[in-house]
XYZ file of N, CA, C and O in Angstrom:
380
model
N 0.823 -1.198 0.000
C 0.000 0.000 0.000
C 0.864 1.258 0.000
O 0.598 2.200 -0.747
N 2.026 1.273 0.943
C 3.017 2.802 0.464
C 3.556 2.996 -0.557
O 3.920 4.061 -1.056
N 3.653 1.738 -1.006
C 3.902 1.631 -2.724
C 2.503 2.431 -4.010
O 2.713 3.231 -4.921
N 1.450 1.939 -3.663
C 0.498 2.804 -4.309
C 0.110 4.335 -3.945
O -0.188 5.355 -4.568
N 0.290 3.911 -2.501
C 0.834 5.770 -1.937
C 1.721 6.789 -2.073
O 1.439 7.929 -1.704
N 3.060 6.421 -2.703
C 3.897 6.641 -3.275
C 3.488 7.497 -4.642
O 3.523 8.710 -4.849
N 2.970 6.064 -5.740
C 2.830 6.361 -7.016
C 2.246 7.783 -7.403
O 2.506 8.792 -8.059
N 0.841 6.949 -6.184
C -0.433 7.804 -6.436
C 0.277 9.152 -6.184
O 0.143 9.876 -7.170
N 0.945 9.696 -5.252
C 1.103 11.227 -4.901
C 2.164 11.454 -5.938
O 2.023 12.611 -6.334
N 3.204 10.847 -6.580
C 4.047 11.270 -7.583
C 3.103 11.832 -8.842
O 3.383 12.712 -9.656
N 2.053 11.136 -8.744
C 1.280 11.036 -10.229
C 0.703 12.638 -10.257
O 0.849 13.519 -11.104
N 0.065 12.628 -9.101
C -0.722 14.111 -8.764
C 0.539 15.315 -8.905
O 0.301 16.398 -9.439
N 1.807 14.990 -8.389
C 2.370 16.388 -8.567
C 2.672 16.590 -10.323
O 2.440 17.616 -10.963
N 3.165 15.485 -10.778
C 3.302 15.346 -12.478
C 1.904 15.614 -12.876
O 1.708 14.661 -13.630
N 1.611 15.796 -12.871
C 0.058 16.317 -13.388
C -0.113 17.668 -12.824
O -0.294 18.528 -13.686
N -0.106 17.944 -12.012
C -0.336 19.110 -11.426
C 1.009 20.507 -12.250
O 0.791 21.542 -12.879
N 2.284 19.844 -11.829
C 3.591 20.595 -12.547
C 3.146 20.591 -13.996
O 3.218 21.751 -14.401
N 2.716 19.775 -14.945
C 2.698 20.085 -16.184
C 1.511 20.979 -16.940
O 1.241 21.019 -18.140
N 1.014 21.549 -16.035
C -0.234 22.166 -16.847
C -0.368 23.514 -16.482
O -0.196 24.030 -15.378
N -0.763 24.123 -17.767
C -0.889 25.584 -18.028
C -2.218 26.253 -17.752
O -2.216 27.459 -17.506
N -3.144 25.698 -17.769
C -4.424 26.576 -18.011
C -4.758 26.406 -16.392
O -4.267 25.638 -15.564
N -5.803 27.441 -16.265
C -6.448 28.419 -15.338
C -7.491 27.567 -14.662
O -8.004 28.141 -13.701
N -7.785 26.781 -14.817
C -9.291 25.799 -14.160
C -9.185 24.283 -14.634
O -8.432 23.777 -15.466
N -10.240 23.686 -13.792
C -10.683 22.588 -14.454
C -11.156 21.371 -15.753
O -11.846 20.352 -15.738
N -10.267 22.211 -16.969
C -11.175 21.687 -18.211
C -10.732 20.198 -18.165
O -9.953 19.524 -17.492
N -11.795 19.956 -19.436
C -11.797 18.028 -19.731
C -10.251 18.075 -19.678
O -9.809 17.375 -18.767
N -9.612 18.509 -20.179
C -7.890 17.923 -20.591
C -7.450 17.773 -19.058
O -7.026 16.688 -18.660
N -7.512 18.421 -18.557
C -6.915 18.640 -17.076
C -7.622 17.175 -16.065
O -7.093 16.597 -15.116
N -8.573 16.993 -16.526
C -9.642 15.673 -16.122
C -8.979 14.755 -16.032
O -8.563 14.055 -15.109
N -8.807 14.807 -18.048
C -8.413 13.687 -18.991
C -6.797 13.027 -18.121
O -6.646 11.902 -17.644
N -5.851 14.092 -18.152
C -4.932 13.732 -17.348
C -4.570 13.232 -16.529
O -3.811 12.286 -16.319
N -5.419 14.217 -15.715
C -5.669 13.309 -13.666
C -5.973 12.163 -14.144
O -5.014 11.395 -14.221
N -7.200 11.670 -14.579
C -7.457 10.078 -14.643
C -6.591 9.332 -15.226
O -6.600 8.133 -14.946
N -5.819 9.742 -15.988
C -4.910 8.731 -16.850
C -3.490 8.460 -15.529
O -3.127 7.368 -15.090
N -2.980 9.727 -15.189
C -1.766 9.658 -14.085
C -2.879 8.692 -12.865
O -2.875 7.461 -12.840
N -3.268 9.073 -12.458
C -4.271 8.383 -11.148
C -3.935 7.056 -11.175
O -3.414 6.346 -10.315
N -4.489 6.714 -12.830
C -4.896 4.927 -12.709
C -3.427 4.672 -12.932
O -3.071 3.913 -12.031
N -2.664 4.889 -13.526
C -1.178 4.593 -13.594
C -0.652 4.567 -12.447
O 0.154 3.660 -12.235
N -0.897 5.386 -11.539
C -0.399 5.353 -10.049
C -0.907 3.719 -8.913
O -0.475 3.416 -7.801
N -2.038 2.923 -9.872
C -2.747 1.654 -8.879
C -1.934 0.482 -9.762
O -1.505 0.483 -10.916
N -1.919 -0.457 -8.757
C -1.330 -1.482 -9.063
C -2.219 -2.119 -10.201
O -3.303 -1.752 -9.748
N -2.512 -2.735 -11.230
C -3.063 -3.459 -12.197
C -3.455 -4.848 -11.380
O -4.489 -5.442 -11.072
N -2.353 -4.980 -11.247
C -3.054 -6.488 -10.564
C -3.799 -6.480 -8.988
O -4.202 -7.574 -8.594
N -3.885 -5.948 -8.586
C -4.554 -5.600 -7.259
C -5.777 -5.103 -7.427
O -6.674 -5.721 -6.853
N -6.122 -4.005 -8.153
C -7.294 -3.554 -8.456
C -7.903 -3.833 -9.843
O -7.185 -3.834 -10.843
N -9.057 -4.039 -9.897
C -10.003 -4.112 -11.159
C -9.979 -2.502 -12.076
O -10.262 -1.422 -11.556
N -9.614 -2.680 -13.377
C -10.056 -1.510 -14.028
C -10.935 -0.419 -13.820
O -10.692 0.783 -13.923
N -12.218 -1.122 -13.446
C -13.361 -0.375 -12.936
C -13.483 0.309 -11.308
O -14.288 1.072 -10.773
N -12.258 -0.390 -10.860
C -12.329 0.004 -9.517
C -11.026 1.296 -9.502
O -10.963 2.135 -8.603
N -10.440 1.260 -10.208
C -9.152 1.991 -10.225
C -10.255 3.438 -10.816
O -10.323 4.520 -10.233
N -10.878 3.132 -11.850
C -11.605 4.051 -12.416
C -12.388 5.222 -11.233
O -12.304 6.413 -10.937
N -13.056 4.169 -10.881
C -14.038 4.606 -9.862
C -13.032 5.331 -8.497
O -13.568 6.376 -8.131
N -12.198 5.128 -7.979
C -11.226 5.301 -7.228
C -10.929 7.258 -7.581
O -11.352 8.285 -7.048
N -9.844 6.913 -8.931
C -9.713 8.247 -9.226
C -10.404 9.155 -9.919
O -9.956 10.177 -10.438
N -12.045 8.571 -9.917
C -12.888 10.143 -10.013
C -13.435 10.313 -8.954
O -14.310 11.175 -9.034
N -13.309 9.835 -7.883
C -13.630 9.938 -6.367
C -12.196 10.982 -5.966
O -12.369 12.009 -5.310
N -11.497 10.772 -6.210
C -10.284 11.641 -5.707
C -10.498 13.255 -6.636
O -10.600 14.421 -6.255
N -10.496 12.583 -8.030
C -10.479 14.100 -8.533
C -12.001 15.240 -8.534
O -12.140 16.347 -9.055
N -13.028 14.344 -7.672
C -14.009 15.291 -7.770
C -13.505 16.576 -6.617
O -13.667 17.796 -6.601
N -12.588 15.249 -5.387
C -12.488 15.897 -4.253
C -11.906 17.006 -4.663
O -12.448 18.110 -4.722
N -10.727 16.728 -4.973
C -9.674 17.819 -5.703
C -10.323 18.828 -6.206
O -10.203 19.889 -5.595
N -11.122 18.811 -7.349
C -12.254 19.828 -7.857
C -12.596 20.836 -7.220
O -12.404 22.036 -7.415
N -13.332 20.043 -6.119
C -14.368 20.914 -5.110
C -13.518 21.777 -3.806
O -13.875 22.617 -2.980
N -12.076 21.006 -4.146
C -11.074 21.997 -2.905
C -10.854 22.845 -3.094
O -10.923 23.942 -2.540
N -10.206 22.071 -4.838
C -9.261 23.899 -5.726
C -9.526 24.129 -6.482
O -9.529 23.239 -7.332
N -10.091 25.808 -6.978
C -10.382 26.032 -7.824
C -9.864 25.904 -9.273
O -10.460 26.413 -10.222
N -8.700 25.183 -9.394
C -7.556 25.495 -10.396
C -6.673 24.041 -10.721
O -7.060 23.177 -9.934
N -6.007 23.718 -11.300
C -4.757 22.806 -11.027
C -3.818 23.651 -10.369
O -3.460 23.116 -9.320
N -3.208 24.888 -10.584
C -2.443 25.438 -10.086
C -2.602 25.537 -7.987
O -1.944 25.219 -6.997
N -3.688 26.074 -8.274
C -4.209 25.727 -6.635
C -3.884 24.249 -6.067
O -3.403 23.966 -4.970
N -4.267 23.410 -7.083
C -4.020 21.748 -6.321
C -2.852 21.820 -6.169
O -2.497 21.639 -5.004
N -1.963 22.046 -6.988
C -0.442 21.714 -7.025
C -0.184 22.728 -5.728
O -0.286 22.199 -4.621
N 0.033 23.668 -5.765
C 0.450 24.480 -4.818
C -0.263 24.021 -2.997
O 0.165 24.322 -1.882
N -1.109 23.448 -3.299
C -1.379 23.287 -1.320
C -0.842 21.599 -1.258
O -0.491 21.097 -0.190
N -0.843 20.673 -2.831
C -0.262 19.179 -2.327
C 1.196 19.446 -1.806
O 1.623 18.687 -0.936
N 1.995 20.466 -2.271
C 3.202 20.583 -2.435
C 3.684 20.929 -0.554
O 4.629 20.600 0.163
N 2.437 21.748 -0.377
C 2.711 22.136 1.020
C 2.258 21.189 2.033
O 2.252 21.519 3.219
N 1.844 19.928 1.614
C 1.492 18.953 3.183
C 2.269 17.757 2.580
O 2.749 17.530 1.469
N 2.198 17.017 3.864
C 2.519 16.048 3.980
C 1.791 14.191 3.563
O 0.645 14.352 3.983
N 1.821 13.126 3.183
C 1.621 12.248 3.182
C 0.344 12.087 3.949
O -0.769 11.995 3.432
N 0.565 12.068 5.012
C -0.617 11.859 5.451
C -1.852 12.756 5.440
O -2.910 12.131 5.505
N -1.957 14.223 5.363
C -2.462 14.937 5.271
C -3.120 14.694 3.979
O -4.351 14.695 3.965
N -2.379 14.457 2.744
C -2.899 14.413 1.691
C -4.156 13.368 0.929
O -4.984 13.603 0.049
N -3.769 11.880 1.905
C -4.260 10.538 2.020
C -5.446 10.835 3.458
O -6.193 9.926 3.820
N -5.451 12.010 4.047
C -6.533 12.129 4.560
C -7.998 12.860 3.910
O -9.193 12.642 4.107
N -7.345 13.693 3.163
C -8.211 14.090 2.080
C -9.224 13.511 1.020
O -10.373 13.766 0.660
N -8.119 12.499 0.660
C -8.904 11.139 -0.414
C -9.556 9.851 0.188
O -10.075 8.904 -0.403
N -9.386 10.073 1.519
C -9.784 8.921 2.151
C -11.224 8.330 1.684
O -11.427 7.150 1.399
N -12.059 9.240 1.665
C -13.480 8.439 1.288
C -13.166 7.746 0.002
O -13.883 6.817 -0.369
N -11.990 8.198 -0.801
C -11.913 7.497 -1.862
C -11.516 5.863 -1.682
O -11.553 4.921 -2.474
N -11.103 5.981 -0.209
C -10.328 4.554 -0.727
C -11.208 3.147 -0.514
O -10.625 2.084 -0.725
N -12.632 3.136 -0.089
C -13.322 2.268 -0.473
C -14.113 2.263 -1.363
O -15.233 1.788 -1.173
N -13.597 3.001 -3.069
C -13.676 2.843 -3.952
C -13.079 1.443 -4.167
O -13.726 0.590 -4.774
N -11.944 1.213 -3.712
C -11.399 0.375 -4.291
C -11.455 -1.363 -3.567
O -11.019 -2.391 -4.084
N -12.062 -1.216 -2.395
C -12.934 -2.675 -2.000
C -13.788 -3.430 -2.445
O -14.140 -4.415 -1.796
């Protein structure tokens, strides 16, 4: 599991560092979900559950920050656990 905890938070700052625009659009979506599911183990989780997982995380994200720039900038400032306390309702997405 610190292994998918790991991924997962590498995935969010690479996503977060590479993007230019001002808000939420599909591309910015499109991204998160693609880094997200790349961040879960394949063999541990079902497609559909990995799915379901990281649009549970990125609604959260959504509704925190107005921006990617905003996400990136407050993940950058906490810690591990802080951050995995945030997504927590997400993680019985994946049960």
């Amino acid at each position: 599991m610190k292994i998918f905890i790991k991924k997962f938070f590498i995935s969010i700052l690479l996503f977060a560092c590479n993007q230019n625009n001002n808000n939420w659009d599909l591309e910015d979506k499109k991204e998160f979900m693609k880094l997200c599911q790349m961040g879960i183990p394949n063999d541990l989780f079902s497609k559909d559950k990995q799915e379901e997982y990281c649009d549970c995380a990125l609604n959260i994200y959504m509704q925190k920050y107005k921006n990617v720039e905003e996400a990136d900038e407050a993940i950058l400032g906490k810690n591990i656990k802080e951050i995995m306390n945030e997504i927590e309702p997400c993680v019985e997405q994946l049960q």
